[in-house]
Coordinates of C-alpha atoms in Angstrom, one line a residue:
M1 CA -2.7 -30.2 -12.6
D2 CA -2.2 -32.6 -9.8
Y3 CA -3.8 -30.9 -6.8
K4 CA -2.5 -33.5 -4.3
R5 CA 1.1 -33.0 -5.6
A6 CA 0.7 -29.2 -5.5
A7 CA -0.5 -29.3 -1.9
A8 CA 2.3 -31.7 -1.0
G9 CA 4.9 -29.5 -2.6
V10 CA 3.6 -26.5 -0.5
L11 CA 3.6 -28.5 2.7
E12 CA 7.1 -29.7 2.2
S13 CA 8.4 -26.3 1.3
I14 CA 7.0 -24.5 4.3
G15 CA 8.6 -27.0 6.8
G16 CA 5.8 -29.5 7.3
K17 CA 2.5 -29.4 9.2
E18 CA 4.2 -28.6 12.5
N19 CA 5.1 -25.2 11.1
I20 CA 1.5 -24.2 10.3
I21 CA -0.6 -22.1 12.7
S22 CA -3.7 -21.8 10.4
A23 CA -4.7 -21.8 6.7
A24 CA -7.3 -19.9 4.7
H25 CA -7.8 -19.0 1.1
C26 CA -9.4 -16.3 -1.1
A27 CA -10.2 -16.3 -4.8
T28 CA -6.6 -16.5 -5.9
R29 CA -4.3 -17.2 -2.9
L30 CA -3.6 -19.8 -0.2
R31 CA -3.1 -17.7 3.0
L32 CA -1.0 -19.4 5.6
V33 CA 0.0 -18.2 9.1
I34 CA 3.4 -19.8 9.7
A35 CA 5.0 -20.5 13.1
D36 CA 8.6 -20.0 12.0
N37 CA 9.2 -18.2 8.6
G38 CA 12.9 -19.3 8.8
K39 CA 11.9 -22.9 8.0
V40 CA 10.2 -21.9 4.8
D41 CA 12.2 -22.8 1.6
K42 CA 10.9 -19.9 -0.5
K43 CA 12.8 -20.9 -3.7
A44 CA 11.3 -24.5 -3.5
L45 CA 7.9 -23.0 -2.8
E46 CA 8.0 -20.8 -5.9
N47 CA 8.9 -23.8 -8.0
A48 CA 6.1 -26.0 -6.5
E49 CA 3.5 -27.3 -9.0
G50 CA 1.0 -24.6 -9.8
V51 CA 2.4 -21.8 -7.7
Q52 CA 2.3 -18.5 -9.6
G53 CA 3.9 -16.4 -7.0
V54 CA 4.7 -16.1 -3.2
F55 CA 4.3 -12.9 -1.0
E56 CA 4.4 -12.1 2.6
A57 CA 1.8 -9.6 3.8
Q58 CA -0.4 -9.0 6.9
G59 CA 1.6 -11.6 8.8
Q60 CA 0.6 -14.3 6.2
L61 CA 2.5 -16.3 3.7
Q62 CA 0.3 -15.8 0.5
I63 CA 0.8 -18.4 -2.2
I64 CA -0.9 -17.6 -5.5
F65 CA -2.5 -20.4 -7.5
G66 CA -5.2 -18.5 -9.3
T67 CA -9.0 -18.7 -9.4
G68 CA -10.6 -22.1 -9.7
T69 CA -7.4 -23.8 -8.6
V70 CA -6.7 -22.4 -5.2
N71 CA -9.8 -23.9 -3.6
K72 CA -8.9 -27.4 -4.8
V73 CA -5.3 -27.0 -3.6
Y74 CA -6.6 -25.7 -0.3
D75 CA -8.9 -28.8 0.3
E76 CA -6.0 -31.1 -0.4
F77 CA -3.7 -29.0 1.8
I78 CA -6.1 -29.2 4.7
A79 CA -6.5 -33.0 4.2
Q80 CA -2.7 -33.6 4.1
S81 CA -1.6 -31.2 6.8
G82 CA -4.5 -31.3 9.3
A83 CA -4.1 -27.6 9.7
A84 CA -6.7 -25.5 11.3
A85 CA -9.0 -24.1 8.5
V86 CA -10.0 -20.6 9.5
S87 CA -11.8 -17.6 7.9
K88 CA -9.8 -14.9 6.2
D89 CA -10.5 -12.5 9.1
E90 CA -9.2 -15.1 11.6
A91 CA -6.1 -15.6 9.5
K92 CA -5.6 -11.9 9.3
A93 CA -5.9 -11.5 13.0
Q94 CA -3.6 -14.3 13.7
G95 CA -1.1 -12.9 11.3
A96 CA -1.2 -9.5 12.9
Q97 CA -0.7 -11.0 16.4
K98 CA 2.2 -13.2 15.2
G99 CA 4.7 -10.4 15.1
N100 CA 6.6 -8.9 18.0
W101 CA 5.5 -5.7 19.7
F102 CA 7.6 -3.6 17.3
Q103 CA 6.1 -5.2 14.2
R104 CA 2.6 -4.7 15.6
A105 CA 3.4 -1.1 16.3
I106 CA 4.7 -0.5 12.8
K107 CA 1.5 -2.2 11.3
T108 CA -0.6 0.1 13.5
L109 CA 1.2 3.2 12.2
G110 CA 0.5 1.9 8.6
D111 CA -3.2 1.5 9.3
I112 CA -3.4 5.0 10.7
F113 CA -1.5 6.8 7.9
V114 CA -2.6 5.0 4.8
P115 CA -6.1 6.4 4.8
I116 CA -4.9 10.0 5.2
I117 CA -2.1 9.8 2.6
P118 CA -4.3 11.2 -0.2
A119 CA -5.0 14.4 1.8
I120 CA -1.3 14.7 2.6
V121 CA -0.3 14.1 -1.0
A122 CA -2.8 16.7 -2.3
S123 CA -1.4 19.4 0.0
G124 CA 2.2 18.4 -0.7
F125 CA 1.7 18.6 -4.5
L126 CA -0.1 22.0 -4.2
M127 CA 2.6 23.3 -1.9
G128 CA 5.3 22.3 -4.4
I129 CA 3.4 23.9 -7.3
M130 CA 2.8 27.2 -5.4
E131 CA 6.4 27.5 -4.2
S132 CA 7.6 26.9 -7.7
L133 CA 5.2 29.6 -9.1
K134 CA 6.4 32.1 -6.4
F135 CA 10.0 31.4 -7.2
M136 CA 9.4 32.0 -11.0
V137 CA 7.5 35.1 -10.3
N138 CA 10.0 36.6 -7.8
N139 CA 12.9 35.9 -10.3
G140 CA 11.1 37.3 -13.3
F141 CA 10.8 34.0 -15.2
I142 CA 7.1 34.4 -15.7
E143 CA 4.4 37.1 -15.1
L144 CA 1.5 36.1 -13.0
D145 CA -1.1 38.1 -11.0
S146 CA -0.5 36.9 -7.4
T147 CA -3.5 38.9 -6.2
S148 CA -6.0 37.0 -8.3
S149 CA -8.5 34.8 -6.5
L150 CA -7.2 31.6 -8.2
F151 CA -3.6 32.3 -6.9
V152 CA -4.7 33.5 -3.4
F153 CA -7.1 30.6 -2.9
A154 CA -4.6 28.0 -4.2
D155 CA -2.0 29.3 -1.8
L156 CA -4.6 29.2 1.1
F157 CA -5.5 25.5 0.2
S158 CA -1.9 24.3 -0.2
N159 CA -1.0 23.8 3.4
V160 CA -4.4 23.0 4.9
A161 CA -3.7 19.3 5.4
Y162 CA -0.5 20.1 7.4
T163 CA -2.1 22.9 9.4
F164 CA -4.9 20.6 10.6
L165 CA -2.9 17.4 10.6
P166 CA -3.6 16.5 14.2
I167 CA -7.3 16.3 13.4
L168 CA -6.7 13.9 10.4
I169 CA -4.4 11.7 12.5
A170 CA -6.7 11.6 15.5
F171 CA -9.8 10.7 13.4
S172 CA -7.9 7.8 11.7
A173 CA -6.2 6.7 14.9
A174 CA -9.5 6.4 16.8
K175 CA -10.9 4.1 14.0
V176 CA -7.8 1.9 14.3
F177 CA -8.0 1.8 18.1
D178 CA -11.7 0.9 17.9
G179 CA -12.9 4.2 19.4
N180 CA -15.3 6.8 18.3
P181 CA -13.5 8.6 15.4
F182 CA -15.4 11.9 16.0
L183 CA -14.3 11.9 19.6
G184 CA -10.8 11.3 18.3
A185 CA -11.2 14.3 16.1
V186 CA -12.2 16.4 19.1
V187 CA -9.0 15.4 20.8
G188 CA -7.1 16.5 17.7
M189 CA -8.9 19.8 17.8
I190 CA -8.0 20.4 21.4
M191 CA -4.4 20.0 20.5
I192 CA -4.5 22.8 17.9
H193 CA -7.1 25.0 19.7
P194 CA -6.7 28.7 18.7
S195 CA -6.3 29.6 22.4
L196 CA -2.9 27.7 22.4
Q197 CA 0.1 29.4 21.0
N198 CA 0.7 28.2 17.5
A199 CA 3.5 25.6 17.4
W200 CA 5.1 27.4 14.3
T201 CA 5.9 30.4 16.5
V202 CA 7.7 28.6 19.4
A203 CA 11.0 29.6 17.9
D204 CA 10.3 33.1 19.0
G205 CA 9.7 32.0 22.6
V206 CA 6.9 30.4 24.6
Q207 CA 4.3 33.1 25.6
T208 CA 2.3 31.4 28.3
Y209 CA 2.8 28.6 30.9
Q210 CA 0.2 26.9 33.0
E211 CA 0.5 25.1 36.3
V212 CA -1.0 21.5 36.2
F213 CA -1.8 18.8 38.7
F214 CA -2.6 21.3 41.5
G215 CA 0.6 23.2 41.0
L216 CA 3.0 20.3 40.8
Y217 CA 4.7 21.7 37.7
E218 CA 3.9 24.0 34.8
V219 CA 3.7 23.3 31.1
P220 CA 3.8 25.6 28.0
L221 CA 0.4 26.3 26.4
V222 CA 1.6 25.5 22.9
G223 CA -0.4 23.8 20.1
Y224 CA 0.8 20.6 18.4
Q225 CA 0.6 21.6 14.7
G226 CA 2.8 19.3 12.7
H227 CA 3.2 16.7 15.5
V228 CA 2.4 13.1 15.1
I229 CA 3.4 10.9 18.1
P230 CA 1.7 12.9 20.8
V231 CA -1.6 12.8 18.8
I232 CA -1.5 9.0 18.4
I233 CA -0.7 8.5 22.1
A234 CA -3.5 10.9 23.2
V235 CA -6.1 9.2 21.0
W236 CA -5.0 5.7 22.3
V237 CA -5.6 6.9 25.8
M238 CA -9.0 8.3 24.8
C239 CA -10.1 5.1 23.2
F240 CA -8.9 3.1 26.2
L241 CA -11.1 5.2 28.5
E242 CA -14.0 5.2 26.2
K243 CA -14.1 1.4 25.8
R244 CA -13.9 0.9 29.5
L245 CA -16.5 3.5 30.3
H246 CA -18.9 1.9 27.9
K247 CA -18.7 -1.3 30.0
I248 CA -19.2 0.3 33.4
V249 CA -21.5 3.3 32.8
P250 CA -25.3 2.4 32.9
P251 CA -26.9 2.6 29.4
M252 CA -29.2 5.5 30.3
F253 CA -26.1 7.7 31.2
D254 CA -23.7 6.3 28.6
L255 CA -24.6 8.7 25.8
F256 CA -23.4 11.8 27.6
V257 CA -21.2 10.5 30.5
T258 CA -18.8 8.4 28.4
P259 CA -18.0 11.1 25.7
L260 CA -17.7 13.8 28.4
V261 CA -15.3 12.0 30.6
S262 CA -13.3 10.5 27.8
V263 CA -12.7 13.8 26.1
F264 CA -12.1 15.9 29.3
V265 CA -9.7 13.4 31.0
T266 CA -7.8 12.8 27.8
G267 CA -7.6 16.5 27.0
Y268 CA -6.3 17.4 30.4
L269 CA -3.7 14.5 30.4
T270 CA -2.7 15.5 26.9
L271 CA -1.9 19.2 27.6
A272 CA -0.5 18.4 31.0
A273 CA 1.7 15.3 30.4
I274 CA 1.3 13.4 27.1
G275 CA 1.9 16.3 24.8
P276 CA 5.1 17.7 26.4
L277 CA 6.6 14.3 27.1
F278 CA 6.0 12.8 23.6
T279 CA 6.9 16.0 21.8
T280 CA 10.3 15.6 23.4
V281 CA 10.5 12.0 22.2
E282 CA 9.4 12.9 18.7
N283 CA 11.9 15.8 18.5
F284 CA 14.7 13.3 19.6
V285 CA 13.8 11.0 16.7
I286 CA 13.6 13.8 14.2
D287 CA 16.9 15.3 15.3
G288 CA 18.5 11.9 15.2
V289 CA 17.4 11.3 11.6
Q290 CA 18.6 14.7 10.6
W291 CA 21.9 14.1 12.2
L292 CA 22.3 10.9 10.3
I293 CA 21.4 12.5 7.0
A294 CA 23.8 15.4 7.7
I295 CA 26.9 13.2 8.3
P296 CA 29.6 14.7 6.1
F297 CA 30.0 13.6 2.4
G298 CA 26.5 12.0 2.5
I299 CA 27.7 8.9 4.3
G300 CA 24.6 8.6 6.4
S301 CA 22.2 9.0 3.5
F302 CA 24.3 6.5 1.5
I303 CA 23.7 3.9 4.3
M304 CA 20.0 4.6 4.6
G305 CA 19.4 4.7 0.8
G306 CA 21.0 1.2 0.7
L307 CA 18.9 -0.2 3.6
Y308 CA 15.6 1.4 2.6
A309 CA 14.4 -1.5 0.4
T310 CA 15.1 -3.9 3.2
T311 CA 12.9 -2.0 5.6
V312 CA 10.1 -2.2 2.9
V313 CA 10.5 -6.0 3.0
S314 CA 10.1 -6.0 6.8
G315 CA 7.3 -3.4 6.7
I316 CA 9.2 -0.9 8.8
H317 CA 8.8 1.8 6.1
H318 CA 5.3 2.6 7.4
M319 CA 6.9 4.5 10.2
Y320 CA 8.7 6.9 7.8
T321 CA 5.6 9.1 7.4
I322 CA 6.4 10.3 11.0
I323 CA 9.9 11.3 9.9
D324 CA 8.6 13.1 6.8
L325 CA 5.9 15.0 8.7
G326 CA 8.3 15.8 11.5
Q327 CA 10.9 17.3 9.2
L328 CA 8.3 19.2 7.3
S329 CA 7.2 20.8 10.6
A330 CA 10.7 21.5 11.8
Y331 CA 12.5 22.5 8.5
G332 CA 9.7 23.2 6.0
L333 CA 11.1 20.4 3.8
T334 CA 11.6 16.7 4.3
F335 CA 15.1 15.4 3.4
W336 CA 14.0 11.8 3.9
L337 CA 11.6 11.6 0.9
P338 CA 14.3 11.9 -1.7
L339 CA 16.1 9.0 -0.2
A340 CA 13.0 6.9 -0.4
S341 CA 12.5 8.0 -4.1
A342 CA 16.1 7.0 -4.9
A343 CA 15.6 3.6 -3.2
N344 CA 12.3 2.9 -5.0
V345 CA 13.3 3.8 -8.5
A346 CA 16.6 1.8 -8.0
Q347 CA 14.5 -1.4 -7.4
G348 CA 12.7 -0.5 -10.6
G349 CA 15.9 -0.1 -12.5
A350 CA 17.1 -3.5 -11.3
A351 CA 13.9 -5.2 -12.3
L352 CA 14.0 -3.5 -15.7
A353 CA 17.4 -5.1 -16.4
V354 CA 15.9 -8.5 -15.6
A355 CA 13.0 -7.8 -17.9
I356 CA 15.2 -6.8 -20.8
K357 CA 17.8 -9.5 -20.4
T358 CA 15.8 -12.6 -19.6
R359 CA 14.4 -14.8 -22.4
N360 CA 11.9 -16.4 -20.0
K361 CA 8.5 -15.0 -21.3
K362 CA 6.7 -15.5 -17.9
L363 CA 9.5 -13.7 -16.0
K364 CA 9.6 -10.9 -18.6
S365 CA 5.9 -10.4 -18.4
M366 CA 6.2 -10.1 -14.7
A367 CA 9.4 -8.0 -14.4
L368 CA 8.5 -5.3 -17.0
P369 CA 5.2 -4.0 -15.4
A370 CA 6.8 -4.5 -11.9
S371 CA 9.7 -2.2 -12.9
L372 CA 7.3 0.4 -14.3
S373 CA 5.3 0.2 -11.0
A374 CA 8.5 0.8 -9.0
F375 CA 9.2 3.9 -11.1
M376 CA 5.8 5.2 -10.0
G377 CA 6.7 4.6 -6.4
I378 CA 5.1 1.2 -5.8
T379 CA 7.9 -1.2 -5.2
E380 CA 6.3 -4.4 -3.8
P381 CA 5.8 -6.1 -7.2
A382 CA 9.4 -5.5 -8.2
I383 CA 10.9 -6.4 -4.8
F384 CA 8.8 -9.5 -4.0
G385 CA 8.0 -10.7 -7.5
V386 CA 11.4 -10.3 -9.2
N387 CA 14.4 -8.9 -7.2
L388 CA 14.2 -10.9 -4.0
R389 CA 13.4 -14.0 -6.0
F390 CA 16.9 -13.9 -7.6
F391 CA 18.5 -11.7 -4.7
R392 CA 21.3 -10.3 -6.8
P393 CA 18.9 -7.7 -8.5
F394 CA 17.8 -6.8 -5.0
I395 CA 21.3 -6.0 -4.0
A396 CA 21.9 -4.1 -7.2
G397 CA 18.8 -2.0 -6.4
A398 CA 20.1 -1.4 -2.9
V399 CA 23.4 -0.1 -4.2
G400 CA 21.6 2.1 -6.7
G401 CA 19.4 3.5 -4.0
A402 CA 22.5 4.2 -1.9
C403 CA 24.2 6.1 -4.7
G404 CA 21.1 8.2 -5.5
A405 CA 20.6 9.0 -1.8
L406 CA 24.3 10.0 -1.6
Y407 CA 23.8 12.6 -4.4
A408 CA 20.6 13.9 -2.8
S409 CA 22.3 14.4 0.5
I410 CA 25.3 16.2 -1.0
V411 CA 23.1 18.7 -2.8
G412 CA 20.8 19.1 0.2
L413 CA 17.6 18.0 -1.8
G414 CA 14.4 18.2 0.2
A415 CA 10.7 17.7 -0.7
T416 CA 7.8 20.0 0.0
G417 CA 5.5 17.2 1.0
T418 CA 5.2 13.5 1.4
G419 CA 3.3 10.4 0.2
V420 CA 4.6 10.2 -3.4
T421 CA 7.9 8.9 -4.7
G422 CA 9.2 7.9 -8.1
I423 CA 8.5 9.8 -11.3
F424 CA 5.6 11.8 -9.9
G425 CA 7.7 12.7 -6.9
I426 CA 9.1 15.5 -9.0
L427 CA 5.9 17.5 -8.2
L428 CA 7.2 17.7 -4.6
H429 CA 10.7 18.9 -5.8
L430 CA 9.7 21.6 -8.3
H431 CA 12.0 24.1 -6.5
H432 CA 14.9 21.9 -7.6
P433 CA 13.7 19.7 -10.4
I434 CA 17.1 19.0 -12.0
Q435 CA 18.6 17.8 -8.8
Y436 CA 15.6 15.4 -8.3
I437 CA 15.9 14.1 -11.9
L438 CA 19.7 13.5 -11.3
T439 CA 18.9 11.7 -8.0
V440 CA 16.5 9.2 -9.4
G441 CA 18.5 8.9 -12.7
I442 CA 21.7 8.0 -10.7
A443 CA 19.8 5.5 -8.6
A444 CA 18.0 3.8 -11.5
G445 CA 21.1 3.9 -13.8
V446 CA 23.5 2.3 -11.2
A447 CA 20.9 -0.4 -10.3
F448 CA 20.2 -1.2 -13.9
A449 CA 23.9 -1.5 -14.8
L450 CA 24.7 -3.7 -11.8
S451 CA 21.7 -5.9 -12.3
W452 CA 22.6 -6.3 -16.0
I453 CA 26.2 -7.2 -15.3
M454 CA 25.9 -9.5 -12.4
G455 CA 22.3 -9.6 -11.1
I456 CA 20.6 -12.1 -13.3
P457 CA 21.2 -15.8 -12.6
E458 CA 21.7 -18.1 -15.5
E459 CA 18.4 -19.9 -14.9
A460 CA 16.5 -16.6 -15.2
R461 CA 18.0 -15.8 -18.6
Q462 CA 16.9 -19.0 -20.3
P463 CA 13.6 -19.4 -22.2
Q464 CA 10.7 -21.0 -20.2
P465 CA 10.6 -24.7 -20.9
D466 CA 7.6 -26.1 -22.7
T467 CA 6.1 -28.2 -19.9
A468 CA 2.5 -28.3 -21.2
A469 CA 0.9 -31.6 -20.4
A470 CA -1.8 -33.2 -22.5
P471 CA -4.7 -32.0 -20.4
E472 CA -3.4 -28.4 -20.5
A473 CA -3.0 -28.7 -24.3
A474 CA -6.6 -29.9 -24.6
Q475 CA -7.7 -27.0 -22.4
S476 CA -5.9 -24.4 -24.6
A477 CA -7.5 -25.9 -27.7
A478 CA -10.5 -23.5 -26.9
V479 CA -8.2 -20.6 -27.6
P480 CA -8.7 -19.6 -31.3
Q481 CA -5.7 -19.5 -33.7
G482 CA -5.1 -16.2 -35.4
G483 CA -7.4 -13.2 -35.2
T484 CA -8.4 -11.4 -32.0
V485 CA -10.9 -11.9 -29.1
T486 CA -12.6 -9.0 -27.4
V487 CA -13.8 -8.8 -23.8
A488 CA -16.4 -6.2 -23.0
A489 CA -16.3 -4.1 -19.8
P490 CA -18.1 -6.0 -17.0
L491 CA -18.7 -2.8 -15.1
T492 CA -19.0 0.9 -15.7
G493 CA -16.1 3.2 -14.6
E494 CA -12.6 4.3 -15.5
A495 CA -10.1 1.7 -16.7
V496 CA -6.6 2.1 -15.4
P497 CA -3.4 -0.1 -15.4
L498 CA -3.1 -2.8 -12.8
S499 CA -0.2 -0.9 -11.2
E500 CA -2.8 1.5 -9.7
T501 CA -4.3 -1.3 -7.6
G502 CA -1.4 -1.2 -5.1
D503 CA -1.6 -5.0 -4.8
P504 CA 1.7 -6.7 -5.5
A505 CA 0.2 -9.8 -7.2
F506 CA -2.1 -7.8 -9.5
A507 CA 0.4 -5.1 -10.3
A508 CA 3.1 -7.7 -11.2
E509 CA 0.5 -9.5 -13.3
V510 CA 1.3 -12.7 -11.5
L511 CA -2.3 -13.9 -12.1
G512 CA -2.3 -12.8 -15.7
K513 CA -2.5 -9.6 -17.7
G514 CA -5.5 -7.3 -17.4
V515 CA -6.8 -4.0 -16.4
A516 CA -8.4 -2.4 -13.3
V517 CA -11.6 -0.4 -13.3
K518 CA -12.5 2.3 -10.8
P519 CA -16.3 1.6 -10.5
A520 CA -18.8 4.3 -11.2
E521 CA -21.7 1.9 -10.6
N522 CA -22.2 -0.9 -8.2
R523 CA -23.0 -3.8 -10.5
I524 CA -20.9 -6.4 -12.3
Y525 CA -22.2 -8.0 -15.5
A526 CA -21.1 -11.0 -17.6
P527 CA -18.9 -9.5 -20.4
C528 CA -19.6 -12.5 -22.7
A529 CA -21.3 -15.9 -22.7
A530 CA -19.5 -18.0 -20.1
E531 CA -19.6 -20.6 -17.4
V532 CA -19.1 -19.4 -13.9
T533 CA -16.0 -21.2 -12.5
A534 CA -15.7 -19.5 -9.1
V535 CA -17.8 -17.4 -6.8
M536 CA -16.1 -15.9 -3.7
G537 CA -18.4 -13.2 -2.5
H538 CA -16.1 -10.4 -3.7
A539 CA -14.9 -12.1 -6.9
V540 CA -16.2 -14.1 -9.8
G541 CA -14.3 -16.4 -12.2
L542 CA -15.5 -17.1 -15.7
Q543 CA -14.6 -19.5 -18.5
C544 CA -15.8 -17.6 -21.5
D545 CA -17.0 -19.4 -24.7
N546 CA -14.5 -17.4 -26.7
G547 CA -11.6 -19.1 -24.8
A548 CA -10.8 -16.4 -22.3
E549 CA -10.6 -17.2 -18.7
L550 CA -11.5 -14.2 -16.5
L551 CA -11.2 -13.1 -12.9
I552 CA -13.3 -10.1 -11.8
H553 CA -12.1 -9.1 -8.4
V554 CA -14.1 -6.3 -6.8
G555 CA -11.8 -4.4 -4.4
I556 CA -8.4 -5.0 -2.9
D557 CA -8.0 -7.2 0.1
T558 CA -11.8 -7.3 0.3
V559 CA -11.6 -11.0 1.0
N560 CA -11.4 -9.8 4.6
L561 CA -15.1 -8.7 4.4
N562 CA -16.2 -12.3 3.9
G563 CA -18.9 -11.3 1.5
K564 CA -20.2 -8.4 3.6
H565 CA -21.6 -5.6 1.4
Y566 CA -21.7 -8.0 -1.6
T567 CA -24.8 -9.7 -3.2
G568 CA -24.1 -12.5 -5.6
H569 CA -26.6 -13.4 -8.3
V570 CA -24.9 -16.5 -9.8
A571 CA -23.5 -19.8 -8.6
E572 CA -20.5 -21.8 -9.5
G573 CA -21.1 -24.0 -12.6
Q574 CA -24.0 -21.8 -13.8
R575 CA -24.2 -20.7 -17.5
V576 CA -24.5 -17.0 -18.1
Q577 CA -25.1 -14.8 -21.2
A578 CA -23.4 -11.5 -22.0
G579 CA -25.0 -8.7 -19.9
E580 CA -26.3 -11.0 -17.2
L581 CA -26.0 -9.5 -13.7
L582 CA -23.3 -11.4 -11.7
L583 CA -22.7 -9.3 -8.6
E584 CA -23.8 -6.2 -6.8
F585 CA -21.8 -4.4 -4.1
D586 CA -22.1 -1.4 -1.8
A587 CA -19.0 0.7 -2.8
E588 CA -19.6 3.4 -0.1
A589 CA -19.9 0.8 2.7
I590 CA -16.8 -1.1 1.4
E591 CA -14.7 2.2 1.4
K592 CA -16.0 3.1 4.9
E593 CA -14.5 -0.2 6.0
G594 CA -11.1 1.0 4.7
Y595 CA -10.9 -0.9 1.5
K596 CA -10.5 0.3 -2.1
T597 CA -13.1 -0.8 -4.6
I598 CA -10.9 -0.6 -7.7
T599 CA -11.7 -3.8 -9.6
P600 CA -9.1 -5.8 -11.5
V601 CA -10.3 -7.7 -14.5
I602 CA -7.7 -10.4 -15.2
V603 CA -7.2 -12.7 -18.2
T604 CA -5.9 -15.7 -16.1
N605 CA -4.9 -17.6 -19.3
S606 CA -3.2 -14.6 -20.9
D607 CA -0.1 -16.6 -21.5
Q608 CA -2.1 -18.4 -24.2
Y609 CA -2.4 -15.2 -26.2
A610 CA 0.2 -13.4 -28.2
A611 CA -0.8 -10.0 -26.7
V612 CA -3.4 -8.4 -24.4
E613 CA -4.4 -4.9 -25.4
L614 CA -5.9 -2.7 -22.8
S615 CA -8.6 0.0 -23.4
L616 CA -7.9 2.6 -20.8
G617 CA -10.2 5.5 -19.8
A618 CA -14.0 5.7 -19.4
V619 CA -15.8 2.4 -20.1
T620 CA -19.5 1.4 -19.9
A621 CA -20.6 -2.1 -19.0
N622 CA -21.5 -4.3 -21.9
R623 CA -21.0 -1.5 -24.4
D624 CA -17.3 -0.8 -24.6
T625 CA -14.4 -3.2 -25.2
L626 CA -12.1 -3.5 -22.2
L627 CA -9.6 -6.0 -23.5
T628 CA -8.5 -7.2 -26.9
L629 CA -6.7 -10.6 -26.9
A630 CA -4.5 -11.3 -29.9
A631 CA -4.6 -15.0 -30.5
Q632 CA -1.5 -17.1 -31.3
E633 CA -0.5 -17.2 -35.0
V634 CA -1.1 -20.4 -36.9
D635 CA 2.1 -22.1 -38.0
A636 CA 2.5 -22.2 -41.8

């Protein structure tokens, strides 16, 4: 590969050196902060030499070259462009600041809600299961002892995340706003204090009012169960006060003065002004969304179902958790989630049509897992890796989403919780499972049909041309002909599909086929005799003696840690034997920083093998086979 030509191709496709703010790279991707995204020729960029995929995330243009290649392209890129070479943290910060105030606000909401989604999902699933059991018991479909401890306790647990939601939001928001998360949790507790009237009973009338600001006006003493926006604003105020008090209060008094003043002032302002004001704002938003969904004949839902995927591209979808939680609080169901499910599976249906119809092996290998990922509710691989690339499949997916949303609106389908869409979203619709199946079936079916008929350009249908150059042919000579190659597990844990990483590039297999491991131990070992080709703190690249080229990437987006919480034991160019310790990491510390430790193990030259078989489930380092590579057959 000509690294100079690759760098020049990238530079030309992004609009020249004048359009670059800064550049950085990780183990697999060139990460650029661009001044004007409108000047980027994405199609030309995707076709540039060595480029395996292009994504936009965290305000950065991420160009995938793969391990062992990206650093060489990066050096040439810096030399040719004269761009500012920055750390990954600096690039991330610049990317975050690049957007307008609305984009930054949406990103903040995403940062707040993503960590608490597992708790919301768990409660939502359990609520759906319990409501379905109660329905079947009350209608005589099954016999079940509803007084048993198992049933009573499950019913008790089912709504706990929603009952104490302000505490979860407050804790997470304080971390995002760089405040003390435990003080944030106290603010959340204040907002649902037992002395306040429970928000669920307000429909029966407010019981108590209190004069505030020395009798200036009075406010209802009502809790904020189920509310979101007032909690976030209150915690932002608390963090604002706390950070400034730390600067002005003498150190000997800081320990008790700062927490006391921060919590008391914030608590008073919240109950006296912030809560009542922003509850009105939140109710206005929720009522507006419900009005849109309730437009006769499902017209409003049809429009939103069609536009939903576009909001995913822009990142606006992070705000939808507010809508879901608000509707759950107001109506007991969220009518927004079925629209999201329809839109997500529709993009999967469109990508599936591309996967089946194309004869391009590389595109097929990317589109098929991307479509399956979308059916599970993770749409970024399908949208960015396949559908937007050819655009017409994206439009087919949008139309399919609109049709599915239209049906959901007409039948009045609502979910008992939030956080999960796609196939597993049925667990939130067990009270009306047939309607949910029809919703996602219509969405996927329409999208598949439209994408099949008109959504796949001619160039996407053709076989991938054989462009292997002589050096590449020589490199692939190490791959054995016939038979199989096995790769042992480099770490102990649970092996799962790459779609569970949540990362678009890994899930779409842009970097190659492989598997992800949820680590049970904090050590990475060499799975075979190999040469170390790349060391990036959080990731290790190997050229194995058996011909396999591996990337072991500990965590998702952990490049932003710059090696923090990782201890490397090898250097680039070093020879290692099977079982030799490569890397140690502190999983608990990494997760406390807000990153997942799930570890993709990628065969970066998987296109040189006939098949890559995954061994899913529990695996032990250097004992169990993780991947089996079927070598190309020898021509007779």
